[in-house]
């Protein structure tokens, strides 16, 4: 009985080892470190793509791609046939990537270890984002009590970034002495301070102003002329045919949908009916709508 017990024990041990080997996660031959998910990269900025060799092979070169639709691709070339560099296990490799104008929140990067034999790949573990570059405003450029530029025209979704060149200033939305609460950088701050506002649809809905024109000022220095404005180019909902103007064709489309029409683009008031209120909105926007 003792011998049989040990035989039984040995089989169990062997089976346990086999199961452990086959269930352990595979370790890749090349490992991508960054970007690896959740990063937010601005169009036009520089980002260091970084990876390392986990298992050495007869390395020829490296290839890099990115996708804006997740891990399944399609893949767009970043750089191909990059010099191999060190082929030793543990060696770290980098490539300075100029982030393309490819706005998406489902971006991944892929690296290929191009060998004389089998090639090996690794891809970002999770999606990261590419966002539009921020529009920058300098606060007190060269010692002058101004915002530069003091007037901006931006699109919905753009980010405005104020950068303090001099200290003792802040950014307050509204007219001097009459803040409207849309945005506020806080108390006057020192040089080097950065403040950002994203003028996306959620912000516009929460902080509506006539014509999308957001005025702002510096509390301590508004009397010195330290004021500015941001003109957000709002979409024209009455331009139904997309020719950048509201005219007879758009009027005909609206009249053709007259009556109950839930969800229709011609239902400008959102009440489920195309009627007099929608007609009045269209007529009020008549003409060029850029």
PDB file of C-alpha atoms in Angstrom:
ATOM      1  CA  UNK A   1       0.000   0.000   0.000  1.00  0.00           C
ATOM      2  CA  UNK A   2       2.833   2.350   0.721  1.00  0.00           C
ATOM      3  CA  UNK A   3       4.304   1.869  -2.779  1.00  0.00           C
ATOM      4  CA  UNK A   4       0.951   2.420  -4.463  1.00  0.00           C
ATOM      5  CA  UNK A   5       0.423   5.602  -2.426  1.00  0.00           C
ATOM      6  CA  UNK A   6       3.733   7.043  -3.618  1.00  0.00           C
ATOM      7  CA  UNK A   7       2.959   6.137  -7.237  1.00  0.00           C
ATOM      8  CA  UNK A   8      -0.365   7.918  -6.909  1.00  0.00           C
ATOM      9  CA  UNK A   9       1.339  10.942  -5.335  1.00  0.00           C
ATOM     10  CA  UNK A  10       3.989  11.116  -8.081  1.00  0.00           C
ATOM     11  CA  UNK A  11       1.326  11.099 -10.803  1.00  0.00           C
ATOM     12  CA  UNK A  12      -0.505  13.918  -9.114  1.00  0.00           C
ATOM     13  CA  UNK A  13       2.678  15.950  -8.859  1.00  0.00           C
ATOM     14  CA  UNK A  14       3.484  15.397 -12.531  1.00  0.00           C
ATOM     15  CA  UNK A  15      -0.041  16.356 -13.558  1.00  0.00           C
ATOM     16  CA  UNK A  16       0.105  19.481 -11.411  1.00  0.00           C
ATOM     17  CA  UNK A  17       3.405  20.539 -13.004  1.00  0.00           C
ATOM     18  CA  UNK A  18       2.054  19.956 -16.539  1.00  0.00           C
ATOM     19  CA  UNK A  19      -1.128  21.954 -15.815  1.00  0.00           C
ATOM     20  CA  UNK A  20       0.931  24.796 -14.311  1.00  0.00           C
ATOM     21  CA  UNK A  21       3.184  24.947 -17.358  1.00  0.00           C
ATOM     22  CA  UNK A  22       0.327  25.074 -19.844  1.00  0.00           C
ATOM     23  CA  UNK A  23      -1.782  27.548 -17.844  1.00  0.00           C
ATOM     24  CA  UNK A  24       1.035  30.034 -17.113  1.00  0.00           C
ATOM     25  CA  UNK A  25       0.807  33.227 -19.203  1.00  0.00           C
ATOM     26  CA  UNK A  26       3.134  33.244 -22.202  1.00  0.00           C
ATOM     27  CA  UNK A  27       5.929  35.813 -22.060  1.00  0.00           C
ATOM     28  CA  UNK A  28       6.461  37.650 -25.324  1.00  0.00           C
ATOM     29  CA  UNK A  29       9.740  37.929 -27.177  1.00  0.00           C
ATOM     30  CA  UNK A  30       9.323  41.720 -27.450  1.00  0.00           C
ATOM     31  CA  UNK A  31       7.436  43.897 -24.985  1.00  0.00           C
ATOM     32  CA  UNK A  32       5.931  47.340 -25.755  1.00  0.00           C
ATOM     33  CA  UNK A  33       6.126  49.658 -22.737  1.00  0.00           C
ATOM     34  CA  UNK A  34       4.582  52.873 -24.041  1.00  0.00           C
ATOM     35  CA  UNK A  35       2.080  53.898 -25.140  1.00  0.00           C
ATOM     36  CA  UNK A  36       0.298  51.073 -23.360  1.00  0.00           C
ATOM     37  CA  UNK A  37      -3.197  52.449 -22.704  1.00  0.00           C
ATOM     38  CA  UNK A  38      -4.957  55.493 -21.192  1.00  0.00           C
ATOM     39  CA  UNK A  39      -2.401  58.039 -22.440  1.00  0.00           C
ATOM     40  CA  UNK A  40      -3.763  61.274 -23.934  1.00  0.00           C
ATOM     41  CA  UNK A  41      -1.528  62.587 -26.725  1.00  0.00           C
ATOM     42  CA  UNK A  42      -1.948  65.892 -28.532  1.00  0.00           C
ATOM     43  CA  UNK A  43      -1.758  66.136 -32.309  1.00  0.00           C
ATOM     44  CA  UNK A  44       1.699  67.403 -33.270  1.00  0.00           C
ATOM     45  CA  UNK A  45       3.336  66.556 -29.947  1.00  0.00           C
ATOM     46  CA  UNK A  46       6.340  64.258 -29.564  1.00  0.00           C
ATOM     47  CA  UNK A  47       5.982  60.918 -27.772  1.00  0.00           C
ATOM     48  CA  UNK A  48       8.703  58.333 -27.112  1.00  0.00           C
ATOM     49  CA  UNK A  49       7.471  54.887 -28.138  1.00  0.00           C
ATOM     50  CA  UNK A  50       9.430  52.476 -25.925  1.00  0.00           C
ATOM     51  CA  UNK A  51       9.889  48.697 -26.040  1.00  0.00           C
ATOM     52  CA  UNK A  52      12.444  46.073 -24.988  1.00  0.00           C
ATOM     53  CA  UNK A  53      13.670  42.663 -26.115  1.00  0.00           C
ATOM     54  CA  UNK A  54      12.577  39.899 -23.804  1.00  0.00           C
ATOM     55  CA  UNK A  55      14.087  36.981 -25.744  1.00  0.00           C
ATOM     56  CA  UNK A  56      16.964  37.616 -28.156  1.00  0.00           C
ATOM     57  CA  UNK A  57      16.831  36.441 -31.785  1.00  0.00           C
ATOM     58  CA  UNK A  58      18.640  37.095 -35.065  1.00  0.00           C
ATOM     59  CA  UNK A  59      17.291  40.644 -35.240  1.00  0.00           C
ATOM     60  CA  UNK A  60      17.228  42.520 -38.561  1.00  0.00           C
ATOM     61  CA  UNK A  61      15.204  45.674 -37.862  1.00  0.00           C
ATOM     62  CA  UNK A  62      12.040  47.082 -36.270  1.00  0.00           C
ATOM     63  CA  UNK A  63       8.651  48.158 -37.652  1.00  0.00           C
ATOM     64  CA  UNK A  64       6.065  50.370 -35.920  1.00  0.00           C
ATOM     65  CA  UNK A  65       2.395  50.974 -36.745  1.00  0.00           C
ATOM     66  CA  UNK A  66      -0.652  52.573 -35.140  1.00  0.00           C
ATOM     67  CA  UNK A  67      -4.393  51.956 -35.344  1.00  0.00           C
ATOM     68  CA  UNK A  68      -7.233  54.383 -34.617  1.00  0.00           C
ATOM     69  CA  UNK A  69      -9.848  51.629 -34.363  1.00  0.00           C
ATOM     70  CA  UNK A  70      -8.482  49.454 -31.574  1.00  0.00           C
ATOM     71  CA  UNK A  71      -6.402  46.290 -31.453  1.00  0.00           C
ATOM     72  CA  UNK A  72      -7.901  44.823 -34.620  1.00  0.00           C
ATOM     73  CA  UNK A  73      -6.456  47.469 -36.945  1.00  0.00           C
ATOM     74  CA  UNK A  74      -6.223  48.353 -39.789  1.00  0.00           C
ATOM     75  CA  UNK A  75      -2.630  49.375 -39.099  1.00  0.00           C
ATOM     76  CA  UNK A  76      -0.975  52.536 -40.399  1.00  0.00           C
ATOM     77  CA  UNK A  77       2.806  52.683 -40.717  1.00  0.00           C
ATOM     78  CA  UNK A  78       4.716  54.919 -38.303  1.00  0.00           C
ATOM     79  CA  UNK A  79       8.194  53.782 -39.365  1.00  0.00           C
ATOM     80  CA  UNK A  80       9.546  50.635 -40.973  1.00  0.00           C
ATOM     81  CA  UNK A  81      13.004  49.080 -41.275  1.00  0.00           C
ATOM     82  CA  UNK A  82      14.278  50.962 -38.240  1.00  0.00           C
ATOM     83  CA  UNK A  83      17.890  50.101 -37.337  1.00  0.00           C
ATOM     84  CA  UNK A  84      18.124  46.996 -35.165  1.00  0.00           C
ATOM     85  CA  UNK A  85      20.338  48.501 -32.483  1.00  0.00           C
ATOM     86  CA  UNK A  86      21.241  46.127 -29.672  1.00  0.00           C
ATOM     87  CA  UNK A  87      19.753  42.680 -30.076  1.00  0.00           C
ATOM     88  CA  UNK A  88      20.529  41.605 -26.522  1.00  0.00           C
ATOM     89  CA  UNK A  89      17.792  40.438 -24.180  1.00  0.00           C
ATOM     90  CA  UNK A  90      16.728  43.295 -21.930  1.00  0.00           C
ATOM     91  CA  UNK A  91      17.879  46.025 -24.327  1.00  0.00           C
ATOM     92  CA  UNK A  92      15.516  49.013 -24.486  1.00  0.00           C
ATOM     93  CA  UNK A  93      14.578  50.691 -27.755  1.00  0.00           C
ATOM     94  CA  UNK A  94      12.803  54.001 -28.415  1.00  0.00           C
ATOM     95  CA  UNK A  95      11.377  55.951 -31.315  1.00  0.00           C
ATOM     96  CA  UNK A  96      10.342  59.629 -31.121  1.00  0.00           C
ATOM     97  CA  UNK A  97       6.871  59.719 -32.688  1.00  0.00           C
ATOM     98  CA  UNK A  98       5.302  62.940 -33.930  1.00  0.00           C
ATOM     99  CA  UNK A  99       1.647  62.327 -33.077  1.00  0.00           C
ATOM    100  CA  UNK A 100      -0.415  62.502 -36.297  1.00  0.00           C
ATOM    101  CA  UNK A 101      -3.651  64.377 -36.904  1.00  0.00           C
ATOM    102  CA  UNK A 102      -5.720  61.257 -36.277  1.00  0.00           C
ATOM    103  CA  UNK A 103      -8.100  62.148 -33.447  1.00  0.00           C
ATOM    104  CA  UNK A 104      -9.514  59.025 -31.799  1.00  0.00           C
ATOM    105  CA  UNK A 105     -10.004  57.446 -28.381  1.00  0.00           C
ATOM    106  CA  UNK A 106      -9.262  53.928 -29.674  1.00  0.00           C
ATOM    107  CA  UNK A 107      -5.588  54.256 -30.637  1.00  0.00           C
ATOM    108  CA  UNK A 108      -3.050  51.455 -30.272  1.00  0.00           C
ATOM    109  CA  UNK A 109       0.605  51.084 -31.294  1.00  0.00           C
ATOM    110  CA  UNK A 110       2.173  47.872 -32.583  1.00  0.00           C
ATOM    111  CA  UNK A 111       5.870  46.918 -32.770  1.00  0.00           C
ATOM    112  CA  UNK A 112       7.372  44.114 -34.878  1.00  0.00           C
ATOM    113  CA  UNK A 113      10.663  42.435 -34.100  1.00  0.00           C
ATOM    114  CA  UNK A 114      11.784  41.626 -37.645  1.00  0.00           C
ATOM    115  CA  UNK A 115      14.088  38.616 -37.440  1.00  0.00           C
ATOM    116  CA  UNK A 116      15.872  36.461 -40.011  1.00  0.00           C
ATOM    117  CA  UNK A 117      13.544  33.708 -38.859  1.00  0.00           C
ATOM    118  CA  UNK A 118      10.177  34.122 -37.113  1.00  0.00           C
ATOM    119  CA  UNK A 119       8.989  37.675 -36.472  1.00  0.00           C
ATOM    120  CA  UNK A 120       7.462  38.664 -33.124  1.00  0.00           C
ATOM    121  CA  UNK A 121       4.957  41.411 -32.238  1.00  0.00           C
ATOM    122  CA  UNK A 122       3.535  43.298 -29.296  1.00  0.00           C
ATOM    123  CA  UNK A 123       0.656  45.774 -29.142  1.00  0.00           C
ATOM    124  CA  UNK A 124      -0.543  48.332 -26.599  1.00  0.00           C
ATOM    125  CA  UNK A 125      -2.504  46.511 -23.894  1.00  0.00           C
ATOM    126  CA  UNK A 126      -5.358  49.056 -23.993  1.00  0.00           C
ATOM    127  CA  UNK A 127      -6.616  51.977 -26.041  1.00  0.00           C
ATOM    128  CA  UNK A 128      -5.172  55.465 -25.671  1.00  0.00           C
ATOM    129  CA  UNK A 129      -6.351  58.794 -27.130  1.00  0.00           C
ATOM    130  CA  UNK A 130      -5.151  61.323 -29.671  1.00  0.00           C
ATOM    131  CA  UNK A 131      -6.745  64.741 -29.105  1.00  0.00           C
ATOM    132  CA  UNK A 132      -6.570  68.034 -31.031  1.00  0.00           C
ATOM    133  CA  UNK A 133      -3.677  70.299 -30.127  1.00  0.00           C
ATOM    134  CA  UNK A 134      -4.583  73.010 -27.636  1.00  0.00           C
ATOM    135  CA  UNK A 135      -4.808  76.637 -28.766  1.00  0.00           C
ATOM    136  CA  UNK A 136      -2.376  78.562 -26.573  1.00  0.00           C
ATOM    137  CA  UNK A 137      -2.769  82.014 -25.029  1.00  0.00           C
ATOM    138  CA  UNK A 138       0.204  83.677 -23.325  1.00  0.00           C
ATOM    139  CA  UNK A 139      -0.566  85.554 -20.124  1.00  0.00           C
ATOM    140  CA  UNK A 140       1.547  88.722 -19.789  1.00  0.00           C
ATOM    141  CA  UNK A 141       3.904  88.114 -22.739  1.00  0.00           C
ATOM    142  CA  UNK A 142       7.138  90.082 -22.400  1.00  0.00           C
ATOM    143  CA  UNK A 143       5.889  91.909 -19.318  1.00  0.00           C
ATOM    144  CA  UNK A 144       2.873  93.419 -21.070  1.00  0.00           C
ATOM    145  CA  UNK A 145      -0.467  93.267 -19.242  1.00  0.00           C
ATOM    146  CA  UNK A 146      -2.311  91.547 -22.094  1.00  0.00           C
ATOM    147  CA  UNK A 147      -3.416  88.129 -23.274  1.00  0.00           C
ATOM    148  CA  UNK A 148      -1.740  87.101 -26.525  1.00  0.00           C
ATOM    149  CA  UNK A 149      -3.704  86.573 -28.646  1.00  0.00           C
ATOM    150  CA  UNK A 150      -6.568  88.393 -26.976  1.00  0.00           C
ATOM    151  CA  UNK A 151      -9.131  87.120 -29.476  1.00  0.00           C
ATOM    152  CA  UNK A 152      -9.564  83.528 -30.616  1.00  0.00           C
ATOM    153  CA  UNK A 153     -11.880  81.752 -33.038  1.00  0.00           C
ATOM    154  CA  UNK A 154     -12.091  78.043 -32.268  1.00  0.00           C
ATOM    155  CA  UNK A 155     -14.239  75.023 -33.112  1.00  0.00           C
ATOM    156  CA  UNK A 156     -16.429  73.001 -30.799  1.00  0.00           C
ATOM    157  CA  UNK A 157     -14.203  70.474 -29.013  1.00  0.00           C
ATOM    158  CA  UNK A 158     -11.048  72.609 -29.068  1.00  0.00           C
ATOM    159  CA  UNK A 159      -8.958  73.149 -25.943  1.00  0.00           C
ATOM    160  CA  UNK A 160      -7.682  76.594 -24.967  1.00  0.00           C
ATOM    161  CA  UNK A 161      -4.535  76.608 -22.824  1.00  0.00           C
ATOM    162  CA  UNK A 162      -3.435  79.745 -20.969  1.00  0.00           C
ATOM    163  CA  UNK A 163       0.288  79.839 -20.073  1.00  0.00           C
ATOM    164  CA  UNK A 164       1.531  82.400 -17.540  1.00  0.00           C
ATOM    165  CA  UNK A 165       4.659  84.198 -18.795  1.00  0.00           C
ATOM    166  CA  UNK A 166       4.388  86.651 -15.901  1.00  0.00           C
ATOM    167  CA  UNK A 167       2.916  86.244 -12.438  1.00  0.00           C
ATOM    168  CA  UNK A 168       0.045  87.785 -10.518  1.00  0.00           C
ATOM    169  CA  UNK A 169      -2.736  87.086 -13.045  1.00  0.00           C
ATOM    170  CA  UNK A 170      -5.818  84.938 -13.406  1.00  0.00           C
ATOM    171  CA  UNK A 171      -8.451  84.091 -16.013  1.00  0.00           C
ATOM    172  CA  UNK A 172     -12.107  84.808 -15.215  1.00  0.00           C
ATOM    173  CA  UNK A 173     -14.965  84.328 -17.682  1.00  0.00           C
ATOM    174  CA  UNK A 174     -17.418  87.190 -18.106  1.00  0.00           C
ATOM    175  CA  UNK A 175     -17.116  90.972 -18.242  1.00  0.00           C
ATOM    176  CA  UNK A 176     -14.712  92.823 -15.899  1.00  0.00           C
ATOM    177  CA  UNK A 177     -16.200  92.727 -12.431  1.00  0.00           C
ATOM    178  CA  UNK A 178     -19.120  90.551 -13.598  1.00  0.00           C
ATOM    179  CA  UNK A 179     -17.951  86.910 -13.710  1.00  0.00           C
ATOM    180  CA  UNK A 180     -20.394  84.486 -15.306  1.00  0.00           C
ATOM    181  CA  UNK A 181     -18.945  81.276 -13.827  1.00  0.00           C
ATOM    182  CA  UNK A 182     -18.210  79.492 -17.107  1.00  0.00           C
ATOM    183  CA  UNK A 183     -14.510  79.122 -16.238  1.00  0.00           C
ATOM    184  CA  UNK A 184     -12.136  80.412 -13.566  1.00  0.00           C
ATOM    185  CA  UNK A 185      -8.429  79.743 -13.104  1.00  0.00           C
ATOM    186  CA  UNK A 186      -8.444  80.619  -9.404  1.00  0.00           C
ATOM    187  CA  UNK A 187      -6.581  83.311  -7.498  1.00  0.00           C
ATOM    188  CA  UNK A 188      -3.819  85.272  -9.281  1.00  0.00           C
ATOM    189  CA  UNK A 189      -1.026  82.797  -9.942  1.00  0.00           C
ATOM    190  CA  UNK A 190       2.741  82.855 -10.570  1.00  0.00           C
ATOM    191  CA  UNK A 191       4.648  82.557 -13.833  1.00  0.00           C
ATOM    192  CA  UNK A 192       4.635  79.028 -15.222  1.00  0.00           C
ATOM    193  CA  UNK A 193       1.001  78.375 -14.326  1.00  0.00           C
ATOM    194  CA  UNK A 194      -1.073  76.541 -16.950  1.00  0.00           C
ATOM    195  CA  UNK A 195      -4.871  76.574 -17.148  1.00  0.00           C
ATOM    196  CA  UNK A 196      -7.007  74.743 -19.723  1.00  0.00           C
ATOM    197  CA  UNK A 197     -10.650  74.718 -20.778  1.00  0.00           C
ATOM    198  CA  UNK A 198     -12.122  72.217 -23.234  1.00  0.00           C
ATOM    199  CA  UNK A 199     -14.889  73.878 -25.222  1.00  0.00           C
ATOM    200  CA  UNK A 200     -16.726  70.669 -26.035  1.00  0.00           C
ATOM    201  CA  UNK A 201     -20.477  70.281 -26.426  1.00  0.00           C
ATOM    202  CA  UNK A 202     -20.929  69.389 -22.749  1.00  0.00           C
ATOM    203  CA  UNK A 203     -19.210  72.634 -21.723  1.00  0.00           C
ATOM    204  CA  UNK A 204     -21.269  74.692 -24.189  1.00  0.00           C
ATOM    205  CA  UNK A 205     -24.513  73.113 -22.988  1.00  0.00           C
ATOM    206  CA  UNK A 206     -23.636  73.802 -19.351  1.00  0.00           C
ATOM    207  CA  UNK A 207     -22.436  77.367 -20.037  1.00  0.00           C
ATOM    208  CA  UNK A 208     -24.470  78.819 -22.912  1.00  0.00           C
ATOM    209  CA  UNK A 209     -23.705  82.353 -24.075  1.00  0.00           C
ATOM    210  CA  UNK A 210     -25.184  84.275 -27.020  1.00  0.00           C
ATOM    211  CA  UNK A 211     -23.454  83.385 -30.271  1.00  0.00           C
ATOM    212  CA  UNK A 212     -20.857  81.223 -28.518  1.00  0.00           C
ATOM    213  CA  UNK A 213     -18.762  84.309 -27.599  1.00  0.00           C
ATOM    214  CA  UNK A 214     -16.975  83.833 -24.256  1.00  0.00           C
ATOM    215  CA  UNK A 215     -15.400  86.982 -22.815  1.00  0.00           C
ATOM    216  CA  UNK A 216     -12.847  86.806 -20.019  1.00  0.00           C
ATOM    217  CA  UNK A 217     -10.496  89.054 -18.044  1.00  0.00           C
ATOM    218  CA  UNK A 218      -7.759  89.214 -15.420  1.00  0.00           C
ATOM    219  CA  UNK A 219      -9.208  90.395 -12.117  1.00  0.00           C
ATOM    220  CA  UNK A 220      -6.230  92.511 -10.950  1.00  0.00           C
ATOM    221  CA  UNK A 221      -5.497  94.015 -14.356  1.00  0.00           C
ATOM    222  CA  UNK A 222      -8.741  94.324 -16.315  1.00  0.00           C
ATOM    223  CA  UNK A 223      -8.489  98.119 -16.023  1.00  0.00           C
ATOM    224  CA  UNK A 224      -5.133  97.894 -17.807  1.00  0.00           C
ATOM    225  CA  UNK A 225      -6.877  96.274 -20.772  1.00  0.00           C
ATOM    226  CA  UNK A 226      -6.098  92.680 -19.820  1.00  0.00           C
ATOM    227  CA  UNK A 227      -9.218  91.177 -21.354  1.00  0.00           C
ATOM    228  CA  UNK A 228      -9.892  88.606 -24.054  1.00  0.00           C
ATOM    229  CA  UNK A 229     -12.583  86.704 -25.898  1.00  0.00           C
ATOM    230  CA  UNK A 230     -13.104  83.263 -27.393  1.00  0.00           C
ATOM    231  CA  UNK A 231     -15.494  82.859 -30.307  1.00  0.00           C
ATOM    232  CA  UNK A 232     -16.659  79.249 -30.583  1.00  0.00           C
ATOM    233  CA  UNK A 233     -17.816  78.512 -34.133  1.00  0.00           C
ATOM    234  CA  UNK A 234     -21.124  76.818 -33.493  1.00  0.00           C
ATOM    235  CA  UNK A 235     -22.568  74.339 -35.981  1.00  0.00           C
ATOM    236  CA  UNK A 236     -25.534  75.564 -37.982  1.00  0.00           C
ATOM    237  CA  UNK A 237     -28.409  73.124 -37.337  1.00  0.00           C
ATOM    238  CA  UNK A 238     -30.636  74.719 -39.989  1.00  0.00           C
ATOM    239  CA  UNK A 239     -28.135  73.991 -42.804  1.00  0.00           C
ATOM    240  CA  UNK A 240     -29.818  70.707 -43.718  1.00  0.00           C
ATOM    241  CA  UNK A 241     -28.151  70.225 -47.105  1.00  0.00           C
ATOM    242  CA  UNK A 242     -24.626  71.041 -45.869  1.00  0.00           C
ATOM    243  CA  UNK A 243     -23.773  73.882 -48.245  1.00  0.00           C
ATOM    244  CA  UNK A 244     -22.698  76.262 -45.433  1.00  0.00           C
ATOM    245  CA  UNK A 245     -25.693  78.518 -45.798  1.00  0.00           C
ATOM    246  CA  UNK A 246     -29.343  78.542 -44.804  1.00  0.00           C
ATOM    247  CA  UNK A 247     -31.504  79.173 -47.834  1.00  0.00           C
ATOM    248  CA  UNK A 248     -34.389  77.986 -50.042  1.00  0.00           C
ATOM    249  CA  UNK A 249     -33.246  74.354 -50.188  1.00  0.00           C
ATOM    250  CA  UNK A 250     -33.174  74.129 -46.393  1.00  0.00           C
ATOM    251  CA  UNK A 251     -36.580  75.798 -46.201  1.00  0.00           C
ATOM    252  CA  UNK A 252     -38.003  73.256 -48.645  1.00  0.00           C
ATOM    253  CA  UNK A 253     -36.595  70.378 -46.585  1.00  0.00           C
ATOM    254  CA  UNK A 254     -38.124  71.761 -43.399  1.00  0.00           C
ATOM    255  CA  UNK A 255     -41.530  72.357 -44.978  1.00  0.00           C
ATOM    256  CA  UNK A 256     -41.437  68.848 -46.461  1.00  0.00           C
ATOM    257  CA  UNK A 257     -41.117  67.412 -42.943  1.00  0.00           C
ATOM    258  CA  UNK A 258     -43.855  69.625 -41.455  1.00  0.00           C
ATOM    259  CA  UNK A 259     -45.842  67.980 -38.665  1.00  0.00           C
ATOM    260  CA  UNK A 260     -45.036  65.208 -36.148  1.00  0.00           C
ATOM    261  CA  UNK A 261     -41.458  64.096 -36.739  1.00  0.00           C
ATOM    262  CA  UNK A 262     -39.681  62.795 -33.588  1.00  0.00           C
ATOM    263  CA  UNK A 263     -35.911  62.671 -34.005  1.00  0.00           C
ATOM    264  CA  UNK A 264     -35.911  64.489 -37.338  1.00  0.00           C
ATOM    265  CA  UNK A 265     -32.957  66.862 -37.918  1.00  0.00           C
ATOM    266  CA  UNK A 266     -35.551  69.441 -39.000  1.00  0.00           C
ATOM    267  CA  UNK A 267     -37.067  69.356 -35.496  1.00  0.00           C
ATOM    268  CA  UNK A 268     -34.792  72.149 -34.292  1.00  0.00           C
ATOM    269  CA  UNK A 269     -36.727  72.738 -31.072  1.00  0.00           C
ATOM    270  CA  UNK A 270     -36.604  69.058 -30.091  1.00  0.00           C
ATOM    271  CA  UNK A 271     -40.321  68.853 -29.275  1.00  0.00           C
ATOM    272  CA  UNK A 272     -41.031  66.028 -31.731  1.00  0.00           C
ATOM    273  CA  UNK A 273     -42.896  68.288 -34.163  1.00  0.00           C
ATOM    274  CA  UNK A 274     -41.638  70.342 -37.110  1.00  0.00           C
ATOM    275  CA  UNK A 275     -43.618  73.545 -36.843  1.00  0.00           C
ATOM    276  CA  UNK A 276     -43.586  77.326 -36.389  1.00  0.00           C
ATOM    277  CA  UNK A 277     -40.752  77.366 -33.816  1.00  0.00           C
ATOM    278  CA  UNK A 278     -38.475  75.465 -36.169  1.00  0.00           C
ATOM    279  CA  UNK A 279     -39.420  77.715 -39.056  1.00  0.00           C
ATOM    280  CA  UNK A 280     -38.612  80.809 -36.980  1.00  0.00           C
ATOM    281  CA  UNK A 281     -35.196  79.338 -36.068  1.00  0.00           C
ATOM    282  CA  UNK A 282     -34.419  78.636 -39.715  1.00  0.00           C
ATOM    283  CA  UNK A 283     -35.436  82.127 -40.835  1.00  0.00           C
ATOM    284  CA  UNK A 284     -33.351  83.662 -38.036  1.00  0.00           C
ATOM    285  CA  UNK A 285     -30.269  81.872 -39.372  1.00  0.00           C
ATOM    286  CA  UNK A 286     -30.922  82.757 -43.012  1.00  0.00           C
ATOM    287  CA  UNK A 287     -27.807  83.409 -45.073  1.00  0.00           C
ATOM    288  CA  UNK A 288     -24.170  82.211 -44.856  1.00  0.00           C
ATOM    289  CA  UNK A 289     -23.566  79.873 -41.943  1.00  0.00           C
ATOM    290  CA  UNK A 290     -19.872  79.033 -41.745  1.00  0.00           C
TER     291      UNK A 290
END
